[in-house]
């Protein structure tokens, strides 16, 4: 039977009991709301595949493979050319491998003798899984893709990645020296900072739920929001060639994130940064196509296949 006595045998005043009950109820409501928010955040908006490389004049093969660790089935395309180097192109959140910039850059790369490998991250496009993590789990997908490419005999691998894909590539790179050169377009430096910023933009109460959402994400899904730090990974790349691109007018992930990544990699002599004209997230290509292609292809021409860079 419930007792209103405290540990000394004295009756707890009614108003104290009401306050305690109210506090417990509020905490339960807060954590319940935080769990609902976490559930919504980690379920991506899945879009169907609407085109393929063939419609861009590219010969391709549809392939499937499994992610590392948790064996999520992933689907992709391999575009083969007479060249000997391969660039893996990675999309952002709630997107697919067939998005406009992926297809256009695949055509540009293939025309210059680069094989291209594109795939859908977990929870996206034609791949399996219902959840994603905005970076940490996606490193498992990249590891599976690298294993698949090595099985095809591919040894010289570059990465061209966007937004979430760029963050995942940066997070994966320290553990995968086979990634020889990285172009990261519109990556964030810290996932927690991005979520906090977007919460502030949503409404005045949203920031109050960020700590609870992060806690429930860890408890329910094992997603460590605070630990998803591409800037920490950049600091571990040694002299690995890295080209950071960001649109100067990006409000979703502002260009200050690129500057944080630049600062983290300040000791890397092969780090390049281009804050390009553009008024939206991942808009550097659309606003500066010729310059974008010249810079990215030039980067891969210079660095991909050069394996004499020091690594920590």
PDB file of C-alpha atoms in Angstrom:
ATOM      1  CA  UNK A   1       0.000   0.000   0.000  1.00  0.00           C
ATOM      2  CA  UNK A   2       1.241   3.470  -0.860  1.00  0.00           C
ATOM      3  CA  UNK A   3       2.536   5.393   2.161  1.00  0.00           C
ATOM      4  CA  UNK A   4       2.807   9.149   2.450  1.00  0.00           C
ATOM      5  CA  UNK A   5       5.365   8.819   5.226  1.00  0.00           C
ATOM      6  CA  UNK A   6       8.977   9.817   4.613  1.00  0.00           C
ATOM      7  CA  UNK A   7      11.957   7.716   5.726  1.00  0.00           C
ATOM      8  CA  UNK A   8      11.750   9.175   9.225  1.00  0.00           C
ATOM      9  CA  UNK A   9       8.174   8.061   9.629  1.00  0.00           C
ATOM     10  CA  UNK A  10       6.755  11.536   9.316  1.00  0.00           C
ATOM     11  CA  UNK A  11       3.863  12.331   7.047  1.00  0.00           C
ATOM     12  CA  UNK A  12       4.876  14.173   3.855  1.00  0.00           C
ATOM     13  CA  UNK A  13       2.811  17.359   3.528  1.00  0.00           C
ATOM     14  CA  UNK A  14       0.111  17.165   0.890  1.00  0.00           C
ATOM     15  CA  UNK A  15       1.463  20.104  -1.101  1.00  0.00           C
ATOM     16  CA  UNK A  16       4.901  18.470  -1.253  1.00  0.00           C
ATOM     17  CA  UNK A  17       3.339  15.246  -2.500  1.00  0.00           C
ATOM     18  CA  UNK A  18       1.449  17.172  -5.164  1.00  0.00           C
ATOM     19  CA  UNK A  19       4.622  18.936  -6.259  1.00  0.00           C
ATOM     20  CA  UNK A  20       6.509  15.646  -6.447  1.00  0.00           C
ATOM     21  CA  UNK A  21       3.678  13.991  -8.358  1.00  0.00           C
ATOM     22  CA  UNK A  22       3.506  16.912 -10.752  1.00  0.00           C
ATOM     23  CA  UNK A  23       7.275  16.835 -11.296  1.00  0.00           C
ATOM     24  CA  UNK A  24       7.213  13.111 -12.051  1.00  0.00           C
ATOM     25  CA  UNK A  25       4.268  13.566 -14.412  1.00  0.00           C
ATOM     26  CA  UNK A  26       5.988  16.434 -16.222  1.00  0.00           C
ATOM     27  CA  UNK A  27       9.184  14.414 -16.536  1.00  0.00           C
ATOM     28  CA  UNK A  28       7.243  11.468 -17.936  1.00  0.00           C
ATOM     29  CA  UNK A  29       5.487  13.722 -20.431  1.00  0.00           C
ATOM     30  CA  UNK A  30       8.789  15.354 -21.415  1.00  0.00           C
ATOM     31  CA  UNK A  31      10.546  12.044 -21.988  1.00  0.00           C
ATOM     32  CA  UNK A  32       7.522  10.658 -23.839  1.00  0.00           C
ATOM     33  CA  UNK A  33       7.454  13.684 -26.137  1.00  0.00           C
ATOM     34  CA  UNK A  34      11.222  13.420 -26.596  1.00  0.00           C
ATOM     35  CA  UNK A  35      10.853   9.758 -27.594  1.00  0.00           C
ATOM     36  CA  UNK A  36       8.199  10.685 -30.162  1.00  0.00           C
ATOM     37  CA  UNK A  37      10.443  13.403 -31.586  1.00  0.00           C
ATOM     38  CA  UNK A  38      13.380  10.972 -31.780  1.00  0.00           C
ATOM     39  CA  UNK A  39      11.188   8.434 -33.564  1.00  0.00           C
ATOM     40  CA  UNK A  40      10.214  11.051 -36.112  1.00  0.00           C
ATOM     41  CA  UNK A  41      13.779  12.327 -36.613  1.00  0.00           C
ATOM     42  CA  UNK A  42      15.272   8.907 -37.329  1.00  0.00           C
ATOM     43  CA  UNK A  43      12.618   7.812 -39.844  1.00  0.00           C
ATOM     44  CA  UNK A  44      13.656   9.290 -43.204  1.00  0.00           C
ATOM     45  CA  UNK A  45      11.265  10.343 -45.920  1.00  0.00           C
ATOM     46  CA  UNK A  46      11.745   7.556 -48.448  1.00  0.00           C
ATOM     47  CA  UNK A  47      11.598   8.584 -52.097  1.00  0.00           C
ATOM     48  CA  UNK A  48      11.312   6.268 -55.074  1.00  0.00           C
ATOM     49  CA  UNK A  49      13.938   5.952 -57.803  1.00  0.00           C
ATOM     50  CA  UNK A  50      12.702   7.754 -60.916  1.00  0.00           C
ATOM     51  CA  UNK A  51      15.595   7.579 -63.349  1.00  0.00           C
ATOM     52  CA  UNK A  52      18.813   5.677 -64.021  1.00  0.00           C
ATOM     53  CA  UNK A  53      22.234   6.272 -65.585  1.00  0.00           C
ATOM     54  CA  UNK A  54      21.021   4.818 -68.892  1.00  0.00           C
ATOM     55  CA  UNK A  55      18.832   7.879 -69.388  1.00  0.00           C
ATOM     56  CA  UNK A  56      22.019   9.938 -69.136  1.00  0.00           C
ATOM     57  CA  UNK A  57      23.739   7.871 -71.804  1.00  0.00           C
ATOM     58  CA  UNK A  58      25.750   5.823 -69.297  1.00  0.00           C
ATOM     59  CA  UNK A  59      26.179   2.061 -69.312  1.00  0.00           C
ATOM     60  CA  UNK A  60      25.614   0.728 -65.796  1.00  0.00           C
ATOM     61  CA  UNK A  61      25.054  -2.345 -63.669  1.00  0.00           C
ATOM     62  CA  UNK A  62      22.543  -2.585 -60.812  1.00  0.00           C
ATOM     63  CA  UNK A  63      24.204  -4.163 -57.789  1.00  0.00           C
ATOM     64  CA  UNK A  64      23.353  -5.041 -54.212  1.00  0.00           C
ATOM     65  CA  UNK A  65      25.502  -5.626 -51.154  1.00  0.00           C
ATOM     66  CA  UNK A  66      25.237  -5.521 -47.358  1.00  0.00           C
ATOM     67  CA  UNK A  67      26.282  -2.900 -44.867  1.00  0.00           C
ATOM     68  CA  UNK A  68      29.007  -3.677 -42.392  1.00  0.00           C
ATOM     69  CA  UNK A  69      28.059  -4.735 -38.827  1.00  0.00           C
ATOM     70  CA  UNK A  70      24.266  -4.989 -39.214  1.00  0.00           C
ATOM     71  CA  UNK A  71      23.961  -6.399 -42.763  1.00  0.00           C
ATOM     72  CA  UNK A  72      21.333  -4.026 -44.125  1.00  0.00           C
ATOM     73  CA  UNK A  73      20.745  -4.757 -47.811  1.00  0.00           C
ATOM     74  CA  UNK A  74      21.813  -1.826 -49.968  1.00  0.00           C
ATOM     75  CA  UNK A  75      21.238  -1.199 -53.657  1.00  0.00           C
ATOM     76  CA  UNK A  76      23.339   0.781 -56.089  1.00  0.00           C
ATOM     77  CA  UNK A  77      24.711   1.297 -59.578  1.00  0.00           C
ATOM     78  CA  UNK A  78      28.194   0.747 -60.925  1.00  0.00           C
ATOM     79  CA  UNK A  79      29.089   2.817 -63.983  1.00  0.00           C
ATOM     80  CA  UNK A  80      32.163   1.385 -65.682  1.00  0.00           C
ATOM     81  CA  UNK A  81      34.450   3.283 -68.042  1.00  0.00           C
ATOM     82  CA  UNK A  82      37.837   2.472 -69.623  1.00  0.00           C
ATOM     83  CA  UNK A  83      39.470   4.344 -66.711  1.00  0.00           C
ATOM     84  CA  UNK A  84      41.197   2.832 -63.677  1.00  0.00           C
ATOM     85  CA  UNK A  85      39.926   5.057 -60.863  1.00  0.00           C
ATOM     86  CA  UNK A  86      36.551   4.979 -59.122  1.00  0.00           C
ATOM     87  CA  UNK A  87      34.586   7.744 -57.427  1.00  0.00           C
ATOM     88  CA  UNK A  88      31.833   6.829 -54.981  1.00  0.00           C
ATOM     89  CA  UNK A  89      29.016   9.404 -55.050  1.00  0.00           C
ATOM     90  CA  UNK A  90      26.937   9.691 -51.864  1.00  0.00           C
ATOM     91  CA  UNK A  91      23.572  11.427 -51.476  1.00  0.00           C
ATOM     92  CA  UNK A  92      22.137  13.391 -48.551  1.00  0.00           C
ATOM     93  CA  UNK A  93      19.252  12.634 -46.197  1.00  0.00           C
ATOM     94  CA  UNK A  94      15.785  11.983 -47.619  1.00  0.00           C
ATOM     95  CA  UNK A  95      17.320  11.802 -51.088  1.00  0.00           C
ATOM     96  CA  UNK A  96      18.310   8.969 -53.441  1.00  0.00           C
ATOM     97  CA  UNK A  97      21.176   7.908 -55.632  1.00  0.00           C
ATOM     98  CA  UNK A  98      19.347   9.188 -58.718  1.00  0.00           C
ATOM     99  CA  UNK A  99      19.016  12.796 -57.616  1.00  0.00           C
ATOM    100  CA  UNK A 100      19.890  15.516 -60.114  1.00  0.00           C
ATOM    101  CA  UNK A 101      23.355  16.430 -58.882  1.00  0.00           C
ATOM    102  CA  UNK A 102      24.391  12.781 -58.471  1.00  0.00           C
ATOM    103  CA  UNK A 103      23.381  11.998 -62.030  1.00  0.00           C
ATOM    104  CA  UNK A 104      24.932  15.107 -63.543  1.00  0.00           C
ATOM    105  CA  UNK A 105      28.220  14.672 -61.704  1.00  0.00           C
ATOM    106  CA  UNK A 106      28.272  10.965 -62.575  1.00  0.00           C
ATOM    107  CA  UNK A 107      28.030  11.928 -66.238  1.00  0.00           C
ATOM    108  CA  UNK A 108      30.812  14.492 -65.846  1.00  0.00           C
ATOM    109  CA  UNK A 109      33.077  12.023 -64.058  1.00  0.00           C
ATOM    110  CA  UNK A 110      32.406   9.160 -66.475  1.00  0.00           C
ATOM    111  CA  UNK A 111      33.161  11.440 -69.433  1.00  0.00           C
ATOM    112  CA  UNK A 112      36.609  11.981 -67.928  1.00  0.00           C
ATOM    113  CA  UNK A 113      37.388   8.299 -67.442  1.00  0.00           C
ATOM    114  CA  UNK A 114      36.243   7.740 -63.866  1.00  0.00           C
ATOM    115  CA  UNK A 115      34.166   4.725 -62.921  1.00  0.00           C
ATOM    116  CA  UNK A 116      31.295   5.825 -60.691  1.00  0.00           C
ATOM    117  CA  UNK A 117      29.608   3.945 -57.875  1.00  0.00           C
ATOM    118  CA  UNK A 118      26.335   5.218 -56.418  1.00  0.00           C
ATOM    119  CA  UNK A 119      24.115   3.575 -53.829  1.00  0.00           C
ATOM    120  CA  UNK A 120      21.184   4.398 -51.584  1.00  0.00           C
ATOM    121  CA  UNK A 121      21.890   4.700 -47.890  1.00  0.00           C
ATOM    122  CA  UNK A 122      19.772   2.635 -45.483  1.00  0.00           C
ATOM    123  CA  UNK A 123      16.173   3.795 -45.294  1.00  0.00           C
ATOM    124  CA  UNK A 124      16.468   5.534 -48.673  1.00  0.00           C
ATOM    125  CA  UNK A 125      15.551   4.701 -52.252  1.00  0.00           C
ATOM    126  CA  UNK A 126      15.865   1.016 -53.066  1.00  0.00           C
ATOM    127  CA  UNK A 127      17.877   0.030 -50.010  1.00  0.00           C
ATOM    128  CA  UNK A 128      16.599  -1.776 -46.948  1.00  0.00           C
ATOM    129  CA  UNK A 129      16.136  -0.499 -43.425  1.00  0.00           C
ATOM    130  CA  UNK A 130      13.571   1.854 -41.956  1.00  0.00           C
ATOM    131  CA  UNK A 131      15.808   4.055 -39.833  1.00  0.00           C
ATOM    132  CA  UNK A 132      18.870   6.193 -40.406  1.00  0.00           C
ATOM    133  CA  UNK A 133      21.226   8.157 -38.158  1.00  0.00           C
ATOM    134  CA  UNK A 134      22.506  11.178 -40.119  1.00  0.00           C
ATOM    135  CA  UNK A 135      26.035   9.853 -40.137  1.00  0.00           C
ATOM    136  CA  UNK A 136      27.081   7.165 -37.680  1.00  0.00           C
ATOM    137  CA  UNK A 137      25.167   4.150 -39.067  1.00  0.00           C
ATOM    138  CA  UNK A 138      25.843   5.369 -42.590  1.00  0.00           C
ATOM    139  CA  UNK A 139      29.538   4.686 -42.013  1.00  0.00           C
ATOM    140  CA  UNK A 140      28.529   1.013 -41.954  1.00  0.00           C
ATOM    141  CA  UNK A 141      26.935   1.446 -45.366  1.00  0.00           C
ATOM    142  CA  UNK A 142      30.123   3.043 -46.686  1.00  0.00           C
ATOM    143  CA  UNK A 143      32.191   0.195 -45.219  1.00  0.00           C
ATOM    144  CA  UNK A 144      29.955  -2.308 -47.024  1.00  0.00           C
ATOM    145  CA  UNK A 145      30.320  -0.357 -50.269  1.00  0.00           C
ATOM    146  CA  UNK A 146      34.105  -0.320 -49.927  1.00  0.00           C
ATOM    147  CA  UNK A 147      34.121  -4.058 -49.299  1.00  0.00           C
ATOM    148  CA  UNK A 148      31.994  -4.548 -52.420  1.00  0.00           C
ATOM    149  CA  UNK A 149      34.332  -2.382 -54.526  1.00  0.00           C
ATOM    150  CA  UNK A 150      37.406  -4.203 -53.288  1.00  0.00           C
ATOM    151  CA  UNK A 151      35.670  -7.427 -54.300  1.00  0.00           C
ATOM    152  CA  UNK A 152      35.526  -6.040 -57.833  1.00  0.00           C
ATOM    153  CA  UNK A 153      39.242  -5.327 -57.720  1.00  0.00           C
ATOM    154  CA  UNK A 154      38.834  -1.579 -57.262  1.00  0.00           C
ATOM    155  CA  UNK A 155      41.789  -0.087 -55.427  1.00  0.00           C
ATOM    156  CA  UNK A 156      41.826   3.642 -56.167  1.00  0.00           C
ATOM    157  CA  UNK A 157      38.693   5.091 -54.532  1.00  0.00           C
ATOM    158  CA  UNK A 158      37.621   8.691 -54.196  1.00  0.00           C
ATOM    159  CA  UNK A 159      34.436   9.999 -52.610  1.00  0.00           C
ATOM    160  CA  UNK A 160      32.165  12.826 -53.754  1.00  0.00           C
ATOM    161  CA  UNK A 161      29.505  13.276 -51.104  1.00  0.00           C
ATOM    162  CA  UNK A 162      26.727  15.641 -50.154  1.00  0.00           C
ATOM    163  CA  UNK A 163      25.273  16.785 -46.818  1.00  0.00           C
ATOM    164  CA  UNK A 164      24.614  13.671 -44.687  1.00  0.00           C
ATOM    165  CA  UNK A 165      26.646  11.625 -47.158  1.00  0.00           C
ATOM    166  CA  UNK A 166      29.538  14.056 -46.770  1.00  0.00           C
ATOM    167  CA  UNK A 167      29.368  13.838 -42.984  1.00  0.00           C
ATOM    168  CA  UNK A 168      29.269  10.037 -43.157  1.00  0.00           C
ATOM    169  CA  UNK A 169      32.248   9.981 -45.527  1.00  0.00           C
ATOM    170  CA  UNK A 170      34.277  12.143 -43.159  1.00  0.00           C
ATOM    171  CA  UNK A 171      33.314   9.951 -40.202  1.00  0.00           C
ATOM    172  CA  UNK A 172      34.270   6.782 -42.095  1.00  0.00           C
ATOM    173  CA  UNK A 173      37.516   7.984 -43.650  1.00  0.00           C
ATOM    174  CA  UNK A 174      39.897   7.677 -40.659  1.00  0.00           C
ATOM    175  CA  UNK A 175      39.175   3.935 -40.463  1.00  0.00           C
ATOM    176  CA  UNK A 176      39.367   3.411 -44.236  1.00  0.00           C
ATOM    177  CA  UNK A 177      42.659   4.447 -45.837  1.00  0.00           C
ATOM    178  CA  UNK A 178      41.406   3.025 -49.133  1.00  0.00           C
ATOM    179  CA  UNK A 179      39.413   6.255 -49.412  1.00  0.00           C
ATOM    180  CA  UNK A 180      42.246   8.242 -50.962  1.00  0.00           C
ATOM    181  CA  UNK A 181      40.581  11.580 -51.696  1.00  0.00           C
ATOM    182  CA  UNK A 182      37.345  13.161 -50.440  1.00  0.00           C
ATOM    183  CA  UNK A 183      35.155  15.945 -51.779  1.00  0.00           C
ATOM    184  CA  UNK A 184      32.689  16.811 -49.010  1.00  0.00           C
ATOM    185  CA  UNK A 185      29.935  19.196 -50.114  1.00  0.00           C
ATOM    186  CA  UNK A 186      27.789  20.774 -47.377  1.00  0.00           C
ATOM    187  CA  UNK A 187      28.795  18.592 -44.453  1.00  0.00           C
ATOM    188  CA  UNK A 188      28.069  19.591 -40.892  1.00  0.00           C
ATOM    189  CA  UNK A 189      30.851  19.733 -38.308  1.00  0.00           C
ATOM    190  CA  UNK A 190      28.734  18.565 -35.348  1.00  0.00           C
ATOM    191  CA  UNK A 191      25.333  16.866 -35.542  1.00  0.00           C
ATOM    192  CA  UNK A 192      24.291  18.177 -32.139  1.00  0.00           C
ATOM    193  CA  UNK A 193      24.952  21.763 -33.223  1.00  0.00           C
ATOM    194  CA  UNK A 194      22.904  21.316 -36.393  1.00  0.00           C
ATOM    195  CA  UNK A 195      19.950  19.827 -34.499  1.00  0.00           C
ATOM    196  CA  UNK A 196      20.058  22.624 -31.927  1.00  0.00           C
ATOM    197  CA  UNK A 197      20.138  25.261 -34.671  1.00  0.00           C
ATOM    198  CA  UNK A 198      17.228  23.730 -36.554  1.00  0.00           C
ATOM    199  CA  UNK A 199      15.247  23.438 -33.316  1.00  0.00           C
ATOM    200  CA  UNK A 200      15.718  27.157 -32.671  1.00  0.00           C
ATOM    201  CA  UNK A 201      14.480  27.905 -36.169  1.00  0.00           C
ATOM    202  CA  UNK A 202      11.419  25.664 -35.736  1.00  0.00           C
ATOM    203  CA  UNK A 203       9.786  27.334 -32.720  1.00  0.00           C
ATOM    204  CA  UNK A 204      10.573  28.795 -29.337  1.00  0.00           C
ATOM    205  CA  UNK A 205       9.883  25.565 -27.396  1.00  0.00           C
ATOM    206  CA  UNK A 206      11.704  23.102 -29.672  1.00  0.00           C
ATOM    207  CA  UNK A 207      15.195  23.657 -28.162  1.00  0.00           C
ATOM    208  CA  UNK A 208      13.868  22.477 -24.795  1.00  0.00           C
ATOM    209  CA  UNK A 209      13.392  19.007 -26.240  1.00  0.00           C
ATOM    210  CA  UNK A 210      16.835  18.622 -27.840  1.00  0.00           C
ATOM    211  CA  UNK A 211      18.501  17.138 -24.696  1.00  0.00           C
ATOM    212  CA  UNK A 212      15.589  14.756 -24.199  1.00  0.00           C
ATOM    213  CA  UNK A 213      15.579  13.751 -27.859  1.00  0.00           C
ATOM    214  CA  UNK A 214      19.320  13.086 -27.724  1.00  0.00           C
ATOM    215  CA  UNK A 215      18.899  10.999 -24.559  1.00  0.00           C
ATOM    216  CA  UNK A 216      16.045   8.935 -25.968  1.00  0.00           C
ATOM    217  CA  UNK A 217      17.900   8.495 -29.267  1.00  0.00           C
ATOM    218  CA  UNK A 218      20.738   6.912 -27.316  1.00  0.00           C
ATOM    219  CA  UNK A 219      18.497   4.805 -25.088  1.00  0.00           C
ATOM    220  CA  UNK A 220      16.075   3.550 -27.741  1.00  0.00           C
ATOM    221  CA  UNK A 221      18.157   3.440 -30.924  1.00  0.00           C
ATOM    222  CA  UNK A 222      21.772   3.619 -29.815  1.00  0.00           C
ATOM    223  CA  UNK A 223      22.310   6.809 -31.826  1.00  0.00           C
ATOM    224  CA  UNK A 224      24.852   9.093 -30.167  1.00  0.00           C
ATOM    225  CA  UNK A 225      23.910  12.607 -31.292  1.00  0.00           C
ATOM    226  CA  UNK A 226      26.656  14.289 -29.287  1.00  0.00           C
ATOM    227  CA  UNK A 227      29.257  11.831 -30.540  1.00  0.00           C
ATOM    228  CA  UNK A 228      28.553  12.389 -34.230  1.00  0.00           C
ATOM    229  CA  UNK A 229      31.388  14.817 -34.873  1.00  0.00           C
ATOM    230  CA  UNK A 230      32.824  14.953 -38.418  1.00  0.00           C
ATOM    231  CA  UNK A 231      35.184  17.685 -37.255  1.00  0.00           C
ATOM    232  CA  UNK A 232      36.865  15.190 -34.924  1.00  0.00           C
ATOM    233  CA  UNK A 233      37.279  12.782 -37.843  1.00  0.00           C
ATOM    234  CA  UNK A 234      38.798  15.520 -40.023  1.00  0.00           C
ATOM    235  CA  UNK A 235      41.419  16.103 -37.344  1.00  0.00           C
ATOM    236  CA  UNK A 236      42.445  12.445 -37.744  1.00  0.00           C
ATOM    237  CA  UNK A 237      42.956  12.439 -41.506  1.00  0.00           C
ATOM    238  CA  UNK A 238      46.607  13.416 -41.467  1.00  0.00           C
ATOM    239  CA  UNK A 239      47.544  14.536 -44.994  1.00  0.00           C
ATOM    240  CA  UNK A 240      44.619  12.770 -46.696  1.00  0.00           C
ATOM    241  CA  UNK A 241      43.428  15.010 -49.558  1.00  0.00           C
ATOM    242  CA  UNK A 242      40.163  16.706 -48.584  1.00  0.00           C
ATOM    243  CA  UNK A 243      38.165  19.301 -50.502  1.00  0.00           C
ATOM    244  CA  UNK A 244      35.397  21.031 -48.542  1.00  0.00           C
ATOM    245  CA  UNK A 245      32.672  22.783 -50.548  1.00  0.00           C
ATOM    246  CA  UNK A 246      29.844  24.866 -49.117  1.00  0.00           C
ATOM    247  CA  UNK A 247      27.298  27.325 -50.469  1.00  0.00           C
ATOM    248  CA  UNK A 248      27.789  30.689 -48.802  1.00  0.00           C
ATOM    249  CA  UNK A 249      24.038  31.284 -48.384  1.00  0.00           C
ATOM    250  CA  UNK A 250      23.185  27.871 -46.939  1.00  0.00           C
ATOM    251  CA  UNK A 251      20.800  28.353 -43.995  1.00  0.00           C
ATOM    252  CA  UNK A 252      20.151  24.668 -43.252  1.00  0.00           C
ATOM    253  CA  UNK A 253      23.828  23.934 -42.591  1.00  0.00           C
ATOM    254  CA  UNK A 254      25.597  27.316 -42.701  1.00  0.00           C
ATOM    255  CA  UNK A 255      29.041  27.831 -44.178  1.00  0.00           C
ATOM    256  CA  UNK A 256      30.396  28.318 -40.658  1.00  0.00           C
ATOM    257  CA  UNK A 257      30.244  24.510 -40.379  1.00  0.00           C
ATOM    258  CA  UNK A 258      32.748  24.249 -43.244  1.00  0.00           C
ATOM    259  CA  UNK A 259      34.992  26.723 -41.461  1.00  0.00           C
ATOM    260  CA  UNK A 260      34.871  24.531 -38.341  1.00  0.00           C
ATOM    261  CA  UNK A 261      35.892  21.541 -40.431  1.00  0.00           C
ATOM    262  CA  UNK A 262      38.665  23.606 -41.985  1.00  0.00           C
ATOM    263  CA  UNK A 263      39.933  24.568 -38.557  1.00  0.00           C
ATOM    264  CA  UNK A 264      39.885  20.921 -37.452  1.00  0.00           C
ATOM    265  CA  UNK A 265      42.052  19.998 -40.442  1.00  0.00           C
ATOM    266  CA  UNK A 266      44.339  23.018 -40.202  1.00  0.00           C
ATOM    267  CA  UNK A 267      47.466  20.838 -40.180  1.00  0.00           C
ATOM    268  CA  UNK A 268      46.581  19.073 -43.438  1.00  0.00           C
ATOM    269  CA  UNK A 269      48.574  20.511 -46.375  1.00  0.00           C
ATOM    270  CA  UNK A 270      46.173  18.827 -48.825  1.00  0.00           C
ATOM    271  CA  UNK A 271      43.034  20.445 -47.453  1.00  0.00           C
ATOM    272  CA  UNK A 272      41.151  22.777 -49.783  1.00  0.00           C
ATOM    273  CA  UNK A 273      38.044  24.867 -49.047  1.00  0.00           C
ATOM    274  CA  UNK A 274      35.697  26.574 -51.465  1.00  0.00           C
ATOM    275  CA  UNK A 275      32.846  28.687 -50.110  1.00  0.00           C
ATOM    276  CA  UNK A 276      30.943  28.997 -53.361  1.00  0.00           C
ATOM    277  CA  UNK A 277      28.170  31.366 -54.427  1.00  0.00           C
ATOM    278  CA  UNK A 278      24.804  29.798 -53.669  1.00  0.00           C
ATOM    279  CA  UNK A 279      21.738  30.623 -51.648  1.00  0.00           C
ATOM    280  CA  UNK A 280      20.497  27.191 -50.597  1.00  0.00           C
ATOM    281  CA  UNK A 281      21.724  23.917 -49.124  1.00  0.00           C
ATOM    282  CA  UNK A 282      23.899  21.953 -51.584  1.00  0.00           C
ATOM    283  CA  UNK A 283      23.486  24.683 -54.207  1.00  0.00           C
ATOM    284  CA  UNK A 284      27.149  25.251 -55.153  1.00  0.00           C
ATOM    285  CA  UNK A 285      26.810  22.955 -58.178  1.00  0.00           C
ATOM    286  CA  UNK A 286      23.593  24.502 -59.500  1.00  0.00           C
ATOM    287  CA  UNK A 287      24.934  28.037 -59.138  1.00  0.00           C
ATOM    288  CA  UNK A 288      28.459  27.385 -60.449  1.00  0.00           C
ATOM    289  CA  UNK A 289      28.359  24.277 -62.616  1.00  0.00           C
ATOM    290  CA  UNK A 290      31.416  24.885 -64.799  1.00  0.00           C
ATOM    291  CA  UNK A 291      33.582  25.961 -61.878  1.00  0.00           C
ATOM    292  CA  UNK A 292      32.259  23.136 -59.720  1.00  0.00           C
ATOM    293  CA  UNK A 293      33.134  20.470 -62.277  1.00  0.00           C
ATOM    294  CA  UNK A 294      36.549  22.017 -62.937  1.00  0.00           C
ATOM    295  CA  UNK A 295      37.431  22.093 -59.253  1.00  0.00           C
ATOM    296  CA  UNK A 296      36.120  18.650 -58.264  1.00  0.00           C
ATOM    297  CA  UNK A 297      37.483  16.768 -61.275  1.00  0.00           C
ATOM    298  CA  UNK A 298      40.765  18.646 -60.971  1.00  0.00           C
ATOM    299  CA  UNK A 299      40.978  17.567 -57.332  1.00  0.00           C
ATOM    300  CA  UNK A 300      40.508  13.898 -58.220  1.00  0.00           C
ATOM    301  CA  UNK A 301      42.900  14.194 -61.169  1.00  0.00           C
ATOM    302  CA  UNK A 302      45.571  15.518 -58.828  1.00  0.00           C
ATOM    303  CA  UNK A 303      45.135  13.337 -55.793  1.00  0.00           C
ATOM    304  CA  UNK A 304      43.298  10.094 -56.516  1.00  0.00           C
ATOM    305  CA  UNK A 305      45.820   7.306 -56.865  1.00  0.00           C
ATOM    306  CA  UNK A 306      48.560   9.156 -54.982  1.00  0.00           C
ATOM    307  CA  UNK A 307      49.076   6.917 -51.958  1.00  0.00           C
ATOM    308  CA  UNK A 308      52.120   8.527 -50.363  1.00  0.00           C
ATOM    309  CA  UNK A 309      50.229  10.780 -47.952  1.00  0.00           C
ATOM    310  CA  UNK A 310      50.992  10.370 -44.284  1.00  0.00           C
ATOM    311  CA  UNK A 311      48.229   9.190 -41.973  1.00  0.00           C
ATOM    312  CA  UNK A 312      48.134   9.466 -38.168  1.00  0.00           C
TER     313      UNK A 312
END
